[in-house]
Amino acid sequence: MTLSDIKLGIAEALKTAYPKFDIYTEYLEQGFTDRCFFIERIGSQKSEILCFSDIERYEQTHNFSITCFCDDSKTKLDELSDSLYYTLSEITVSDVKLRGLSMSHSYSDGALVFWVDYKTITVMEGEKIPEMEVLKTDVNKKE
């Protein structure tokens, strides 16, 4: 599962809930429509949760910012922000469901800014090291 897959999962959830909005996953200087969402990863953290000689498991947290531009009233933006908590609480990415965590929102220059985190588990298998052979020794006691 890649970062692009997670962005696509967010975009699909937004498109299902808000079909009249355009959705952008890349930065645009100008030329975007008034009713749109911008999806941007703003950070990530990675921590090791399991380590053996031949396998390592990491938990990675991806932090996203979803900015919504629309000319609706403050009341409509409040309703939109409330619905985003439900819409982004669970997304599907590569047939895997990811739970939205640490969700919050604010308003900036008339736009709604919504933050959500998604955690993934990455398993890295190392080189298979053959097991040691058994060493047998025969010790005879001298009499």
One Martini backbone bead per residue (centre of mass of N, CA, C, O) as a GRO file, in nm:
protein
  143
    1MET     BB    1   0.094   0.038   0.026
    2THR     BB    2   0.056   0.362  -0.079
    3LEU     BB    3   0.020   0.693  -0.084
    4SER     BB    4  -0.156   0.696  -0.342
    5ASP     BB    5  -0.367   0.497  -0.233
    6ILE     BB    6  -0.467   0.675   0.000
    7LYS     BB    7  -0.551   0.919  -0.167
    8LEU     BB    8  -0.756   0.759  -0.336
    9GLY     BB    9  -0.936   0.673  -0.096
   10ILE     BB   10  -1.014   0.960  -0.019
   11ALA     BB   11  -1.127   1.049  -0.294
   12GLU     BB   12  -1.352   0.833  -0.309
   13ALA     BB   13  -1.503   0.916  -0.052
   14LEU     BB   14  -1.560   1.209  -0.145
   15LYS     BB   15  -1.705   1.146  -0.418
   16THR     BB   16  -1.941   0.989  -0.290
   17ALA     BB   17  -2.037   1.229  -0.093
   18TYR     BB   18  -1.926   1.465  -0.325
   19PRO     BB   19  -2.004   1.484  -0.655
   20LYS     BB   20  -1.981   1.819  -0.703
   21PHE     BB   21  -1.683   1.786  -0.638
   22ASP     BB   22  -1.364   1.857  -0.671
   23ILE     BB   23  -1.048   1.667  -0.690
   24TYR     BB   24  -0.720   1.718  -0.542
   25THR     BB   25  -0.363   1.586  -0.529
   26GLU     BB   26  -0.245   1.844  -0.653
   27TYR     BB   27  -0.088   2.126  -0.695
   28LEU     BB   28  -0.242   2.454  -0.747
   29GLU     BB   29  -0.217   2.775  -0.832
   30GLN     BB   30  -0.453   2.776  -1.056
   31GLY     BB   31  -0.785   2.691  -1.182
   32PHE     BB   32  -0.985   2.620  -0.971
   33THR     BB   33  -1.261   2.532  -0.838
   34ASP     BB   34  -1.486   2.630  -0.591
   35ARG     BB   35  -1.578   2.318  -0.557
   36CYS     BB   36  -1.328   2.179  -0.346
   37PHE     BB   37  -1.060   1.942  -0.296
   38PHE     BB   38  -0.757   1.910  -0.102
   39ILE     BB   39  -0.495   1.669  -0.101
   40GLU     BB   40  -0.254   1.637   0.177
   41ARG     BB   41   0.052   1.551   0.285
   42ILE     BB   42   0.212   1.657   0.604
   43GLY     BB   43   0.301   1.366   0.721
   44SER     BB   44   0.519   1.125   0.906
   45GLN     BB   45   0.542   0.809   1.087
   46LYS     BB   46   0.792   0.569   1.216
   47SER     BB   47   0.764   0.240   1.379
   48GLU     BB   48   0.885  -0.016   1.558
   49ILE     BB   49   0.715  -0.339   1.656
   50LEU     BB   50   0.903  -0.566   1.507
   51CYS     BB   51   1.196  -0.790   1.566
   52PHE     BB   52   1.370  -1.013   1.372
   53SER     BB   53   1.591  -1.180   1.179
   54ASP     BB   54   1.352  -1.206   0.921
   55ILE     BB   55   1.160  -0.970   1.056
   56GLU     BB   56   0.977  -0.660   0.999
   57ARG     BB   57   0.768  -0.424   1.184
   58TYR     BB   58   0.569  -0.140   1.085
   59GLU     BB   59   0.441   0.176   1.189
   60GLN     BB   60   0.243   0.404   0.992
   61THR     BB   61   0.182   0.756   0.994
   62HIS     BB   62  -0.058   0.949   0.812
   63ASN     BB   63  -0.081   1.295   0.737
   64PHE     BB   64  -0.377   1.485   0.661
   65SER     BB   65  -0.499   1.741   0.435
   66ILE     BB   66  -0.828   1.887   0.390
   67THR     BB   67  -0.934   2.123   0.154
   68CYS     BB   68  -1.221   2.345   0.141
   69PHE     BB   69  -1.382   2.505  -0.134
   70CYS     BB   70  -1.653   2.741  -0.072
   71ASP     BB   71  -1.952   2.965  -0.089
   72ASP     BB   72  -2.056   2.901   0.178
   73SER     BB   73  -2.179   2.914   0.464
   74LYS     BB   74  -2.102   2.860   0.787
   75THR     BB   75  -2.323   2.649   0.829
   76LYS     BB   76  -2.240   2.467   0.588
   77LEU     BB   77  -1.950   2.415   0.690
   78ASP     BB   78  -2.036   2.274   0.949
   79GLU     BB   79  -2.182   2.040   0.808
   80LEU     BB   80  -1.940   1.944   0.644
   81SER     BB   81  -1.750   1.882   0.880
   82ASP     BB   82  -1.932   1.670   1.014
   83SER     BB   83  -1.936   1.473   0.762
   84LEU     BB   84  -1.627   1.414   0.750
   85TYR     BB   85  -1.607   1.234   0.998
   86TYR     BB   86  -1.762   1.005   0.855
   87THR     BB   87  -1.629   0.977   0.571
   88LEU     BB   88  -1.314   0.948   0.712
   89SER     BB   89  -1.334   0.705   0.924
   90GLU     BB   90  -1.349   0.516   0.651
   91ILE     BB   91  -1.136   0.353   0.422
   92THR     BB   92  -1.048   0.221   0.098
   93VAL     BB   93  -0.741   0.023   0.045
   94SER     BB   94  -0.676  -0.233  -0.130
   95ASP     BB   95  -0.911  -0.393   0.034
   96VAL     BB   96  -0.855  -0.199   0.284
   97LYS     BB   97  -0.932  -0.086   0.598
   98LEU     BB   98  -0.919   0.251   0.717
   99ARG     BB   99  -0.875   0.440   1.004
  100GLY     BB  100  -0.962   0.738   1.127
  101LEU     BB  101  -0.748   0.970   1.298
  102SER     BB  102  -0.717   1.258   1.456
  103MET     BB  103  -0.962   1.444   1.413
  104SER     BB  104  -0.990   1.775   1.255
  105HIS     BB  105  -1.085   2.133   1.252
  106SER     BB  106  -1.087   2.439   1.045
  107TYR     BB  107  -1.057   2.790   0.967
  108SER     BB  108  -0.935   2.950   0.651
  109ASP     BB  109  -1.017   3.193   0.454
  110GLY     BB  110  -1.307   3.033   0.407
  111ALA     BB  111  -1.183   2.757   0.470
  112LEU     BB  112  -1.176   2.412   0.506
  113VAL     BB  113  -0.984   2.230   0.753
  114PHE     BB  114  -0.886   1.883   0.744
  115TRP     BB  115  -0.776   1.632   0.977
  116VAL     BB  116  -0.600   1.311   0.915
  117ASP     BB  117  -0.525   0.977   1.015
  118TYR     BB  118  -0.323   0.691   0.891
  119LYS     BB  119  -0.264   0.349   0.952
  120THR     BB  120   0.016   0.132   0.886
  121ILE     BB  121   0.150  -0.188   0.791
  122THR     BB  122   0.491  -0.300   0.766
  123VAL     BB  123   0.652  -0.572   0.598
  124MET     BB  124   0.988  -0.701   0.639
  125GLU     BB  125   1.176  -0.930   0.466
  126GLY     BB  126   1.441  -1.110   0.501
  127GLU     BB  127   1.686  -1.312   0.503
  128LYS     BB  128   1.715  -1.644   0.488
  129ILE     BB  129   1.836  -1.833   0.752
  130PRO     BB  130   1.982  -2.102   0.813
  131GLU     BB  131   1.994  -2.348   1.008
  132MET     BB  132   2.160  -2.506   1.229
  133GLU     BB  133   2.341  -2.757   1.281
  134VAL     BB  134   2.393  -3.051   1.439
  135LEU     BB  135   2.606  -3.123   1.706
  136LYS     BB  136   2.793  -3.413   1.767
  137THR     BB  137   2.906  -3.578   2.059
  138ASP     BB  138   3.158  -3.811   2.183
  139VAL     BB  139   3.204  -3.914   2.515
  140ASN     BB  140   3.464  -4.093   2.655
  141LYS     BB  141   3.535  -4.269   2.933
  142LYS     BB  142   3.804  -4.332   3.115
  143GLU     BB  143   3.926  -4.626   3.311
   0.00000   0.00000   0.00000
